[in-house]
Amino acid sequence: MQRRNAVKLSGAAVLALAAGKVLPVLPAKAQTMSNLWDKTFPQSTRVDHQKLRFPNRYGITLSGDLYLPRDRAGEPLAAIVVCGPFGAVKEQASGLYAQIMAERGFVTLAFDPSFTGESGGEPRNLASPDINTEDFSAAVDAVGLLPFVDRERIGMIGICGWGGMALNAAAADKRVRAVAASTMYDMGRVMSKGYNDSVTPEQRRQTLEQLGRQRWEDAQRGAPAHGPVSLELKGGEPQFVVDYAEYYKTQRGFHPRAINSNASWTLTTPLSFMNMPLLSYIQDISPRPMLLIHGEKAHSRYFSETAYAAAAQPKELLIVPGASHTDLYDQVDVIPFDTLEAFFRRHLA
């Protein structure tokens, strides 16, 4: 397995999960979209690429990259919508997954969630379990309207934090015929309970009180506060945080529009997640199939294992030997694309 050497960084702070706002939402137009190839991966000669804008149910305009197999025939194709990781943009892991799946014969759409990247929504750098789940269904709307897509053959791939959102969307959106989640995070669970469910009820209460006071401060100032710039390391951080930095803060995966590369979430983002268990209805994905992929050595592996245990059949759990959480962002010799292709070919037939 080919691995990249770790890069030692200096700086300050771990990922600040965040965002929220008590003030009225501003017009939610898309940001200016770049027509340049500004991805963190090389452009494929086997795929056609174009930009796509589409609205979600809340009136926010989303921006995506549409990937089409260059050798496609005249018949409508199966499509897959892709998003994630949490704090990333479509020019990073989701675009890589989308392009490779397009090389394998699918129409794919990698998109920026609301409030991030080239998508619309104010304030910026905000996440919402409700709106971001809706973003996945809006992407299904968008590909289902394309004349070269068979709208009865649409699947989803969610990566990291958007893996949990994809499972939540698929549970409610019966148009989704198959869903896969790679290196999945359940963001409601981790924000509410901490890693490995280590947060006590008293700690949760204190966090909610702190976030409530932050809302007063944001309301008085007229704008939400943000945390420190993400992933600037001081030393002594857990290995998984170092792994995040090695992806987001180096040439390997840095992108100027990515929150985890160049910015931070607003401080009140955890509020809506803390009362929103995303996977409460995971059994409702059945009888449609679900595939969970996780690294053997990933700190987050337990999210996929407990989701798998809670889900109904048909379901698959693939543990990738030796892989860390971030290996499944971009290590093409580690990500099981053959398994993903076989899964979607079988269930989007």
XYZ file of C-alpha atoms in Angstrom:
349
model
C 0.000 0.000 0.000
C 1.473 3.289 -1.096
C 1.468 5.869 1.683
C 2.555 9.488 1.739
C 5.093 10.687 4.238
C 3.670 12.720 7.098
C 4.516 16.413 7.090
C 5.384 18.065 10.373
C 3.472 21.292 10.903
C 3.504 23.980 13.562
C 0.694 26.259 14.662
C -2.378 26.121 16.845
C -5.603 24.216 17.594
C -7.737 21.309 16.562
C -10.815 21.335 14.392
C -13.429 23.799 15.673
C -16.871 22.378 14.923
C -19.325 25.194 14.612
C -21.936 27.552 13.236
C -25.395 28.952 13.704
C -27.122 32.303 13.640
C -30.012 34.113 15.305
C -30.194 36.813 12.646
C -32.241 36.644 9.422
C -30.648 34.598 6.653
C -29.237 36.675 3.792
C -29.923 35.891 0.103
C -28.616 32.409 -0.555
C -27.138 32.777 -4.026
C -24.237 30.636 -5.165
C -20.737 32.001 -4.959
C -18.763 32.703 -8.121
C -17.830 29.367 -9.670
C -14.351 28.810 -11.031
C -14.132 27.580 -14.612
C -10.540 26.479 -14.053
C -9.550 22.937 -13.120
C -8.707 23.674 -9.494
C -9.094 20.190 -8.023
C -6.626 18.431 -5.752
C -6.466 15.520 -8.226
C -5.568 15.365 -11.941
C -8.276 15.640 -14.583
C -9.214 12.380 -16.280
C -9.045 12.086 -20.068
C -11.863 9.513 -19.912
C -14.444 11.846 -18.382
C -16.262 15.002 -19.495
C -16.658 17.648 -16.793
C -19.031 20.587 -16.448
C -20.390 22.871 -13.730
C -23.961 22.544 -12.487
C -26.060 24.811 -10.260
C -29.307 23.738 -8.635
C -31.575 24.877 -5.756
C -32.427 23.016 -2.590
C -35.842 23.059 -0.925
C -34.840 26.030 1.245
C -34.020 28.261 -1.731
C -30.255 27.968 -1.414
C -28.410 27.601 -4.711
C -25.902 24.756 -4.665
C -22.876 24.363 -6.928
C -21.609 21.060 -8.235
C -19.216 19.372 -10.623
C -20.888 16.990 -13.051
C -18.754 14.118 -14.387
C -19.835 12.174 -17.480
C -18.259 9.048 -18.985
C -16.713 10.183 -22.267
C -17.597 6.942 -24.062
C -21.263 7.002 -23.008
C -23.803 5.732 -25.515
C -27.276 7.116 -26.143
C -29.091 5.257 -23.378
C -29.781 7.034 -20.042
C -27.230 6.109 -17.375
C -27.332 5.434 -13.656
C -26.220 8.408 -11.545
C -24.507 8.863 -8.175
C -24.449 12.043 -6.069
C -21.399 12.525 -3.836
C -20.539 14.837 -0.932
C -18.042 15.116 1.910
C -15.924 15.098 3.977
C -17.140 17.436 6.722
C -15.339 20.740 6.177
C -14.182 19.841 2.657
C -15.223 21.038 -0.801
C -16.074 19.245 -4.032
C -12.581 19.875 -5.376
C -11.216 17.404 -2.816
C -12.311 13.855 -1.908
C -15.883 13.955 -3.219
C -14.707 15.116 -6.639
C -12.103 12.360 -6.730
C -14.733 9.723 -5.943
C -17.092 11.245 -8.516
C -14.511 11.325 -11.288
C -13.392 7.742 -10.713
C -16.978 6.468 -10.602
C -17.642 8.359 -13.855
C -14.655 6.565 -15.401
C -16.498 3.388 -14.467
C -19.653 4.320 -16.339
C -21.831 6.385 -13.986
C -23.012 9.983 -14.274
C -21.784 11.563 -11.041
C -22.340 14.871 -9.273
C -19.995 16.093 -6.533
C -21.428 19.154 -4.808
C -20.645 21.719 -2.145
C -23.141 21.709 0.752
C -25.069 24.834 1.695
C -23.006 27.604 3.334
C -19.686 26.231 2.032
C -17.449 26.294 -1.024
C -19.095 27.662 -4.158
C -22.634 26.978 -2.895
C -24.848 29.701 -1.507
C -26.116 30.338 1.999
C -25.338 32.858 4.699
C -23.640 32.978 7.107
C -20.685 31.169 5.634
C -19.004 28.098 7.125
C -22.119 26.787 8.809
C -23.509 23.240 8.956
C -27.042 22.021 9.628
C -28.186 18.397 9.940
C -31.522 19.327 8.367
C -30.367 21.582 5.525
C -27.327 19.480 4.652
C -29.443 16.305 4.558
C -31.763 18.206 2.205
C -28.741 19.102 0.053
C -28.362 15.420 -0.849
C -31.993 15.178 -1.958
C -31.609 18.410 -3.935
C -28.695 16.789 -5.759
C -30.996 13.854 -6.558
C -33.495 16.386 -7.954
C -30.759 17.875 -10.141
C -29.415 14.671 -11.693
C -32.923 13.264 -12.109
C -33.788 16.167 -14.412
C -30.847 15.517 -16.736
C -31.968 13.913 -20.030
C -29.088 11.427 -20.040
C -29.852 10.086 -16.520
C -32.310 7.307 -15.665
C -33.996 8.798 -12.604
C -35.000 5.315 -11.428
C -31.292 4.451 -11.014
C -29.825 7.048 -8.630
C -27.466 6.314 -5.730
C -25.532 8.264 -3.101
C -22.013 8.271 -1.696
C -21.321 10.212 1.487
C -17.798 10.638 2.818
C -16.877 11.268 6.479
C -19.486 13.568 8.090
C -21.542 13.558 4.931
C -21.673 9.782 5.158
C -24.059 10.125 8.088
C -26.037 12.790 6.213
C -26.288 10.492 3.156
C -27.692 7.680 5.292
C -30.178 10.107 6.841
C -31.221 11.375 3.405
C -31.579 7.867 1.981
C -33.791 6.806 4.888
C -36.364 9.464 3.933
C -35.804 9.829 0.183
C -37.150 6.674 -1.437
C -35.872 7.780 -4.855
C -32.390 6.733 -3.716
C -31.916 3.135 -4.842
C -28.604 2.448 -3.071
C -26.372 4.333 -0.632
C -22.722 3.992 0.341
C -20.890 5.753 3.165
C -17.089 5.854 3.239
C -15.111 6.506 6.450
C -18.420 7.674 7.959
C -18.909 10.071 10.858
C -22.233 10.428 12.683
C -21.928 14.171 13.345
C -24.934 14.333 15.665
C -23.464 11.615 17.846
C -19.921 13.008 18.009
C -21.059 16.590 18.704
C -23.508 15.486 21.361
C -21.546 12.686 23.018
C -17.922 13.245 22.021
C -15.564 10.615 20.657
C -16.435 7.106 21.832
C -19.474 8.586 23.630
C -17.216 9.905 26.391
C -19.119 13.136 27.218
C -21.023 13.053 30.516
C -24.514 14.586 30.941
C -22.949 17.377 33.018
C -20.411 18.137 30.304
C -23.201 18.227 27.732
C -25.175 20.650 29.901
C -22.143 22.923 30.287
C -21.538 22.891 26.523
C -25.139 23.845 25.801
C -24.953 26.678 28.320
C -21.763 27.944 26.686
C -23.323 27.774 23.222
C -26.377 29.650 24.489
C -24.157 32.456 25.779
C -22.378 32.484 22.406
C -25.715 33.099 20.702
C -26.192 36.238 22.829
C -22.757 37.450 21.808
C -23.427 36.745 18.133
C -26.791 38.488 18.293
C -25.306 41.555 19.961
C -22.464 41.763 17.456
C -24.738 41.094 14.474
C -22.571 38.317 13.058
C -21.570 34.802 14.139
C -18.186 34.178 15.710
C -15.849 31.601 14.208
C -13.329 29.360 15.893
C -9.571 29.476 15.316
C -8.257 28.454 11.914
C -8.620 24.690 11.666
C -5.804 22.198 12.081
C -2.883 24.457 12.901
C -0.902 22.079 15.071
C 1.161 22.872 18.159
C 2.372 19.344 18.812
C 0.999 16.578 20.972
C -2.282 16.240 19.075
C -3.888 12.801 18.609
C -2.693 10.945 15.518
C -6.022 11.339 13.732
C -5.752 15.148 14.029
C -2.225 14.960 12.603
C -3.668 12.842 9.777
C -6.303 15.494 9.072
C -3.629 18.183 8.908
C -1.478 16.057 6.621
C -4.406 15.965 4.202
C -5.987 19.421 4.479
C -2.946 21.615 5.142
C -0.455 20.204 2.626
C -0.255 19.984 -1.148
C -1.875 16.564 -0.919
C -5.357 17.955 -0.185
C -5.206 21.697 0.525
C -7.869 23.817 -1.157
C -8.404 27.514 -0.378
C -12.202 27.181 -0.199
C -12.148 24.222 2.204
C -13.038 25.117 5.788
C -10.575 22.569 7.144
C -7.782 23.909 4.931
C -8.134 27.635 5.286
C -10.888 28.707 7.701
C -13.086 27.512 10.576
C -16.701 26.740 11.392
C -18.847 29.243 13.247
C -18.898 28.524 16.948
C -22.555 27.562 17.363
C -22.740 24.795 14.738
C -22.998 22.014 17.346
C -26.335 23.370 18.652
C -28.549 21.834 15.975
C -26.526 18.620 15.817
C -26.679 18.002 19.566
C -30.437 17.419 19.475
C -30.488 15.662 16.083
C -29.624 11.952 16.124
C -29.013 11.514 12.399
C -29.310 7.743 12.226
C -32.553 7.267 14.177
C -34.321 5.942 11.092
C -31.475 3.984 9.509
C -33.665 0.876 9.335
C -35.904 2.736 6.873
C -33.189 2.469 4.213
C -34.218 -1.192 3.876
C -35.151 -2.901 1.579
C -32.751 -0.741 -0.427
C -29.087 -1.711 0.010
C -26.480 0.070 2.109
C -22.673 -0.252 1.922
C -20.425 0.999 4.727
C -16.669 1.258 4.120
C -14.183 2.011 6.883
C -10.488 1.718 7.590
C -9.265 -0.925 10.006
C -7.130 1.635 11.863
C -9.539 4.578 11.657
C -10.377 6.294 14.956
C -13.914 6.658 13.569
C -14.467 2.992 12.742
C -17.023 2.567 15.519
C -19.471 4.889 13.715
C -19.799 2.455 10.807
C -19.846 -0.605 13.041
C -22.722 0.670 15.201
C -24.593 1.969 12.135
C -24.240 -1.449 10.533
C -25.560 -3.151 13.662
C -28.587 -0.829 13.759
C -29.453 -1.095 10.063
C -31.739 -3.667 8.496
C -30.806 -5.924 5.602
C -29.569 -5.723 2.901
C -26.381 -4.200 4.282
C -22.646 -4.611 3.833
C -19.711 -3.534 6.014
C -16.248 -3.535 4.452
C -13.268 -2.916 6.737
C -10.206 -1.973 4.676
C -7.086 -3.617 6.174
C -4.472 -1.201 7.517
C -6.337 1.950 6.417
C -6.742 5.083 8.520
C -9.672 7.512 8.358
C -8.041 9.873 5.870
C -6.598 7.103 3.679
C -10.149 6.764 2.343
C -10.175 10.427 1.292
C -7.701 10.149 -1.571
C -5.508 7.048 -1.567
C -6.781 5.478 -4.781
C -4.837 2.277 -4.164
C -6.624 1.901 -0.807
C -10.190 3.080 -1.518
C -12.109 -0.039 -2.691
C -13.444 1.402 -5.950
C -13.952 -2.087 -7.378
C -16.343 -2.803 -4.489
C -18.148 0.515 -4.980
C -18.524 -0.131 -8.701
C -19.829 -3.656 -8.161
C -22.256 -2.457 -5.478
C -23.801 0.247 -7.649
C -23.810 -1.859 -10.817
C -25.713 -4.557 -8.966
C -28.232 -2.268 -7.305
C -28.677 0.452 -9.941
C -29.166 -2.067 -12.742
